[in-house]
Short mmCIF file of C-alpha atoms in Angstrom, two decimals:
data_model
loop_
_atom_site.label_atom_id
_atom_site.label_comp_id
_atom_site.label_asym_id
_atom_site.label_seq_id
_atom_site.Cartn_x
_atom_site.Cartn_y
_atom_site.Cartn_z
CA UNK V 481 0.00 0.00 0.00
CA UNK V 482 1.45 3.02 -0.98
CA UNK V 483 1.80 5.61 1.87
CA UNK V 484 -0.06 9.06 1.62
CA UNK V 485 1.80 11.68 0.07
CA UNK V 486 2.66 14.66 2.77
CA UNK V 487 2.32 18.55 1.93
CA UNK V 488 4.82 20.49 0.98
CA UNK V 489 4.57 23.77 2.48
CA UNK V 490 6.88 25.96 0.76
CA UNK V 491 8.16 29.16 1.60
CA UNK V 492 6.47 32.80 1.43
CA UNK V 493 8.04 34.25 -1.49
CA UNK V 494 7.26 37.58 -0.19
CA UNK V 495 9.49 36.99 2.62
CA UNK V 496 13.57 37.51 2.52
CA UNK V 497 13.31 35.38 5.92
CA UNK V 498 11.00 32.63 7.29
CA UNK V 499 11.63 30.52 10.22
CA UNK V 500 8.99 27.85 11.31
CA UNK V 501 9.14 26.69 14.93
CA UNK V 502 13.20 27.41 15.01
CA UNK V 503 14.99 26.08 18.30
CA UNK V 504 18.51 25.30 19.00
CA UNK V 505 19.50 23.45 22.01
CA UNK V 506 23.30 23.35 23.37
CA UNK V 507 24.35 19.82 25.23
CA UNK V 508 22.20 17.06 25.91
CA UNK V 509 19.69 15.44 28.60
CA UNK V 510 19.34 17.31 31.96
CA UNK V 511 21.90 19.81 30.95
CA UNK V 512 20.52 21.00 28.18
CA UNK V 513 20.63 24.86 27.26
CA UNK V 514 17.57 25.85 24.82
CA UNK V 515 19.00 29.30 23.35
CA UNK V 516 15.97 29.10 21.18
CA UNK V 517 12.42 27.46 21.86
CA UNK V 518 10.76 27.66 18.71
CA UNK V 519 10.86 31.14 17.06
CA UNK V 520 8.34 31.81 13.88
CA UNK V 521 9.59 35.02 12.27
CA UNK V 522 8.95 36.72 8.70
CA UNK V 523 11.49 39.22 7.24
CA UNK V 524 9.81 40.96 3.88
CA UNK V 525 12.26 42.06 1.20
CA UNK V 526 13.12 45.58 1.76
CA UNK V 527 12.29 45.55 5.05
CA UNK V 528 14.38 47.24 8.19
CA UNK V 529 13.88 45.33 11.10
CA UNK V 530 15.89 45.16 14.88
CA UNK V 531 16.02 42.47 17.47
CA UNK V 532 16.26 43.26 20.80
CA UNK V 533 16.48 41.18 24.33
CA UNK V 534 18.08 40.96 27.50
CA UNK V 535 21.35 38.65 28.16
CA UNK V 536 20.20 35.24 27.51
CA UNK V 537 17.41 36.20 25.54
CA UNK V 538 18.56 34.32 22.60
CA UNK V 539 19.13 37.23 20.32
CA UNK V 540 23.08 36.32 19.28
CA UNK V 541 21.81 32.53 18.82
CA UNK V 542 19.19 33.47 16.52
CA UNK V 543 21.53 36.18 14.65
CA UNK V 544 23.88 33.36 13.83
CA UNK V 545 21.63 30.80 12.70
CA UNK V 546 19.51 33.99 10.67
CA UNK V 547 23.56 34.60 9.55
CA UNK V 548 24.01 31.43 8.70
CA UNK V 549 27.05 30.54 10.87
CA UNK V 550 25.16 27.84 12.87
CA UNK V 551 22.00 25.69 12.32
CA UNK V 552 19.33 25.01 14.03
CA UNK V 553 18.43 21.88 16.25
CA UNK V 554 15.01 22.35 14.89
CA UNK V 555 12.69 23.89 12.46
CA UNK V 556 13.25 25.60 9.05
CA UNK V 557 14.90 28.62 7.92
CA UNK V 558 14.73 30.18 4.43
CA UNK V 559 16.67 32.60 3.35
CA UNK V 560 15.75 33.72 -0.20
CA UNK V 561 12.85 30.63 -0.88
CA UNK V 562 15.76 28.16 -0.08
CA UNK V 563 16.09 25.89 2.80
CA UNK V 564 19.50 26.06 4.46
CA UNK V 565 18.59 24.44 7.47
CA UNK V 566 20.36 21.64 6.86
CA UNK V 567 23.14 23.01 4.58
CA UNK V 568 26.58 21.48 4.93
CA UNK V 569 29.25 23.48 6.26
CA UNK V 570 31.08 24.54 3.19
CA UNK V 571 27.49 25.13 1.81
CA UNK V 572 26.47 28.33 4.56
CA UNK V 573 29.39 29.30 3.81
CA UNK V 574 28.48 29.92 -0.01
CA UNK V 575 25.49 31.25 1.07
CA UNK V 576 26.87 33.66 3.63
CA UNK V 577 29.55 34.70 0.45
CA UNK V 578 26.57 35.59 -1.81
CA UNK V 579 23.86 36.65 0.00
CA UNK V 580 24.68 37.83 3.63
CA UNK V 581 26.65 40.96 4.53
CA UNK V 582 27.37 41.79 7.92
CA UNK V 583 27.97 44.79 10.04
CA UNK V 584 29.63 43.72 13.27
CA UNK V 585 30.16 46.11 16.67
CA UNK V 586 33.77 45.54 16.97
CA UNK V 587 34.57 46.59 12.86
CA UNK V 588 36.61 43.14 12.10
CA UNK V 589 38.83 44.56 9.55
CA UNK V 590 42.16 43.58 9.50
CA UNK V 591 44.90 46.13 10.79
CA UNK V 592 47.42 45.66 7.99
CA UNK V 593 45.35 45.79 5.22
CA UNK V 594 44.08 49.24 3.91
CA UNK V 595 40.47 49.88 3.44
CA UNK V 596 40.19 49.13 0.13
CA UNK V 597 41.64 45.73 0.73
CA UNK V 598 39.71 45.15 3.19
CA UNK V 599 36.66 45.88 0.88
CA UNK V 600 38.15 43.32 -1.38
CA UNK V 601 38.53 40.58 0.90
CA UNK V 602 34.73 39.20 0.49
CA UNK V 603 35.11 38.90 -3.22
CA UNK V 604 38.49 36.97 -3.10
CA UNK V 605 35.71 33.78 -1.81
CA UNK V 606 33.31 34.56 -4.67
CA UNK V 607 33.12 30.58 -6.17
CA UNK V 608 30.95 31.48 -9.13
CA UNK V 609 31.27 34.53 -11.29
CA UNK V 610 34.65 35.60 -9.94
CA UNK V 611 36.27 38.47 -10.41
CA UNK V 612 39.71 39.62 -11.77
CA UNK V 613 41.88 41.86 -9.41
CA UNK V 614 40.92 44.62 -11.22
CA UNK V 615 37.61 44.21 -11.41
CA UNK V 616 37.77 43.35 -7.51
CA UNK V 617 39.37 46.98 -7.08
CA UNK V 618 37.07 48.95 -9.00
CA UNK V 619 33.97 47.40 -7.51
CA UNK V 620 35.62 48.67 -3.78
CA UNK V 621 36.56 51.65 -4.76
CA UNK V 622 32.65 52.32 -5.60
CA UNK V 623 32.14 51.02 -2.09
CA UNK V 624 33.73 52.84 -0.47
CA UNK V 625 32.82 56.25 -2.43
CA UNK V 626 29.52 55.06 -1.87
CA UNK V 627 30.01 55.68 1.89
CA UNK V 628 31.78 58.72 1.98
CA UNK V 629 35.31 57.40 2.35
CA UNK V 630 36.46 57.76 -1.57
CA UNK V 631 39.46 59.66 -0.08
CA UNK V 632 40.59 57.32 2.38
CA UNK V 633 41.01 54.17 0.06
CA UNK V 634 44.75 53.80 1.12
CA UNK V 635 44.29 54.24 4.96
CA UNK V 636 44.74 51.70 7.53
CA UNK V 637 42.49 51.09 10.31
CA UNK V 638 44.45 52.36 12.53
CA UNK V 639 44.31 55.47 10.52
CA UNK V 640 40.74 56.07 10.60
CA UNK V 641 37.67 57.08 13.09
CA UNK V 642 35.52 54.39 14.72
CA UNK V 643 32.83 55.88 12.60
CA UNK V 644 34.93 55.89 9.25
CA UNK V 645 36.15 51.93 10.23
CA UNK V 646 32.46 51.06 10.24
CA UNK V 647 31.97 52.60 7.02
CA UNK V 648 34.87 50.54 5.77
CA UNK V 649 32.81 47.84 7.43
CA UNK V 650 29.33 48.49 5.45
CA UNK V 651 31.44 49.17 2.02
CA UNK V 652 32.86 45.51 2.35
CA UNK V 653 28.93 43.98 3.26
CA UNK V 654 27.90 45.72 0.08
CA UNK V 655 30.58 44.73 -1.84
CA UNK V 656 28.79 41.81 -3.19
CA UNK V 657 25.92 42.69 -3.57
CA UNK V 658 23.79 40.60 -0.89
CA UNK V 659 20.29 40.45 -0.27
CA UNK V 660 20.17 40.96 3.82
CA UNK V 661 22.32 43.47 5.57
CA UNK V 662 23.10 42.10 9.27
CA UNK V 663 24.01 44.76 11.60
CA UNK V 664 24.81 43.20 15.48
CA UNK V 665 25.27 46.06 17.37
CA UNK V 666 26.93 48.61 14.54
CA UNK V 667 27.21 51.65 17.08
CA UNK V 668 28.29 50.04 19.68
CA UNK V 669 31.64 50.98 19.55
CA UNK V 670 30.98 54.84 18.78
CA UNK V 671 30.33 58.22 19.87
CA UNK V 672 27.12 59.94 19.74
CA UNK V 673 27.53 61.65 16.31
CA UNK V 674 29.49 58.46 14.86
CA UNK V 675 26.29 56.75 15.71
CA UNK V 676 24.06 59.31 14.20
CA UNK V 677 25.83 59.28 10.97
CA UNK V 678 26.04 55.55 10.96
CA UNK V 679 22.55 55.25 11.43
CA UNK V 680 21.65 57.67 8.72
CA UNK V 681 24.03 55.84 6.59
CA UNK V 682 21.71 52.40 7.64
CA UNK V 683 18.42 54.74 6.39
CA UNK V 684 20.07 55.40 2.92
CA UNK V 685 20.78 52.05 2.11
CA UNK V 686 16.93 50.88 3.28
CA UNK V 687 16.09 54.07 1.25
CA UNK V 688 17.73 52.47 -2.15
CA UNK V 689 15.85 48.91 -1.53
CA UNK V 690 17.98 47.16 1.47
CA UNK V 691 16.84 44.72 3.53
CA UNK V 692 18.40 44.97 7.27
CA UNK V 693 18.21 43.33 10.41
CA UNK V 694 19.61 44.69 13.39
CA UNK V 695 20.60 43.64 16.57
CA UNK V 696 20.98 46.15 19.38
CA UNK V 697 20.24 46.74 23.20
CA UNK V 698 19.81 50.49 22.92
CA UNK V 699 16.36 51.43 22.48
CA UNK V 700 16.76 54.75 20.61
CA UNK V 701 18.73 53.20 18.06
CA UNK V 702 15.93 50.03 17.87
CA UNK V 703 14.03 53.17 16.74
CA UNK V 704 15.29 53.94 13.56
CA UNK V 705 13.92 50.24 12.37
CA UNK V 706 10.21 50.27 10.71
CA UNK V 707 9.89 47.05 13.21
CA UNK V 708 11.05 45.71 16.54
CA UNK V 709 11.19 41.89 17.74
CA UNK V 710 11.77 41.43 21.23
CA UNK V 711 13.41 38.07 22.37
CA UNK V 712 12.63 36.77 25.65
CA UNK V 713 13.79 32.69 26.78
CA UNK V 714 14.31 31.68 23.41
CA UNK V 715 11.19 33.25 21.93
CA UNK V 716 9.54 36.41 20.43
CA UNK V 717 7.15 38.02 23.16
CA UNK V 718 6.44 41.37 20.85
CA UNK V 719 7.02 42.44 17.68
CA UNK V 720 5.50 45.71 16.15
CA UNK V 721 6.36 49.03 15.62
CA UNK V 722 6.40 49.88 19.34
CA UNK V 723 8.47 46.93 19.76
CA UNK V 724 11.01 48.84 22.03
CA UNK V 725 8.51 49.38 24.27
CA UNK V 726 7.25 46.31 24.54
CA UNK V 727 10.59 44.94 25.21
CA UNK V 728 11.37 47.17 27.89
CA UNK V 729 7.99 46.61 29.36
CA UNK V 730 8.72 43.16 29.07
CA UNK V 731 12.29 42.82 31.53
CA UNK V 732 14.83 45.33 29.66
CA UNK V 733 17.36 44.91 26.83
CA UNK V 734 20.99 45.16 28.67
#
């Protein structure tokens, strides 16, 4: 007897991100740690989006997995209509090369390297349509012009503002071209009016069509996003436009 066929559910092609019922667990049995308990969460294209959360909350676990450097334990994630759940290593890492850039607190550019080298670097791991040197070069310089630093291509990090290194930063997550902009905690690191331009630099780019999702603790920067997902025990107690509020209201984002 042949055995019933199951439904397919596919994903929502109107959504950049879907995860269905999402959990990751760390260790095994009574020790078990469940970072995250089952999180359903939709990410349109073109959308600008933050997570917040308290310590614990589950927020860097599901940034990763979102990120694809980890995978779940559980449940789905698409990222474009395809399933990379259960992608081999070397796989998310293709996928992170093509269609993921990411904006990280801390800059992660290396200090010997100028900026536009370090603009180049993500295209150096291009597997399909690479580019020549030259081609590389050009396509950074743009980059970085296209962040305000056309006149620091030849600087080291060491030479430049916490505000200009996160430029540097954005200019190499654009570089290729991806489809989601991750941002975990991009003004972390800076001053008040670093922070401010940084932020208006994040409204341009969801101005021209970006899609970006943010992490951050500080609620007045959660505010910039159209959209707010608070993160409590591994799973999403509000999400709306007032979602800083509702996070705070719900035990604090520290």
């Amino acid at each position: 007897m042949t055995a019933p066929a199951q439904d397919i559910i596919l994903p929502d092609k109107d959504l950049l991100i879907e995860t269905r019922e999402l959990k990751k667990r760390h260790g095994e049995g009574e020790i078990a740690v469940h970072a995250l308990a089952g999180v359903d969460l939709g990410i349109r294209r073109g959308e600008f989006a933050a997570i917040m959360g308290p310590s614990g909350s589950g927020k860097s676990t599901l940034m990763n997995i979102l990120g694809c450097l980890d995978r779940p334990t559980e449940g789905a994630y698409y990222l474009d209509e395809e399933n990379v759940s259960e992608l081999s290593k070397n796989d998310l890492a293709d996928v992170r090369n093509r269609k993921i850039g990411f904006v990280f607190q801390s800059f992660n550019l290396l200090s010997q390297l100028s900026a536009l080298k370090n603009v180049m670097l993500p295209m150096m791991y291009r597997i399909e349509d690479r580019l020549d040197v030259f081609e590389r070069e050009e396509r950074a310089i743009a980059a970085l012009e296209s962040v305000g630093l056309g006149d620091r291509l030849h600087h080291r990090p060491t030479e430049l503002s916490g505000g200009q290194q996160q430029r540097v930063a954005i200019a190499r997550a654009l570089v290729n071209d991806p489809v989601l902009l991750l941002a975990d905690e991009p003004t972390g690191n800076l001053d008040t009016q670093s922070s401010y331009e940084i932020m208006e630099l994040i409204h341009n780019l969801h101005d021209q069509g970006a899609t970006i999702l943010m992490v951050t603790h500080e609620p007045d920067i959660a505010a910039h996003a159209e959209r707010v997902i608070c993160l409590r025990d591994g799973l999403v107690v509000s999400d709306g436009q007032d979602g800083s509020t509702a996070c705070l209201a719900q035990g604090g984002v520290q």
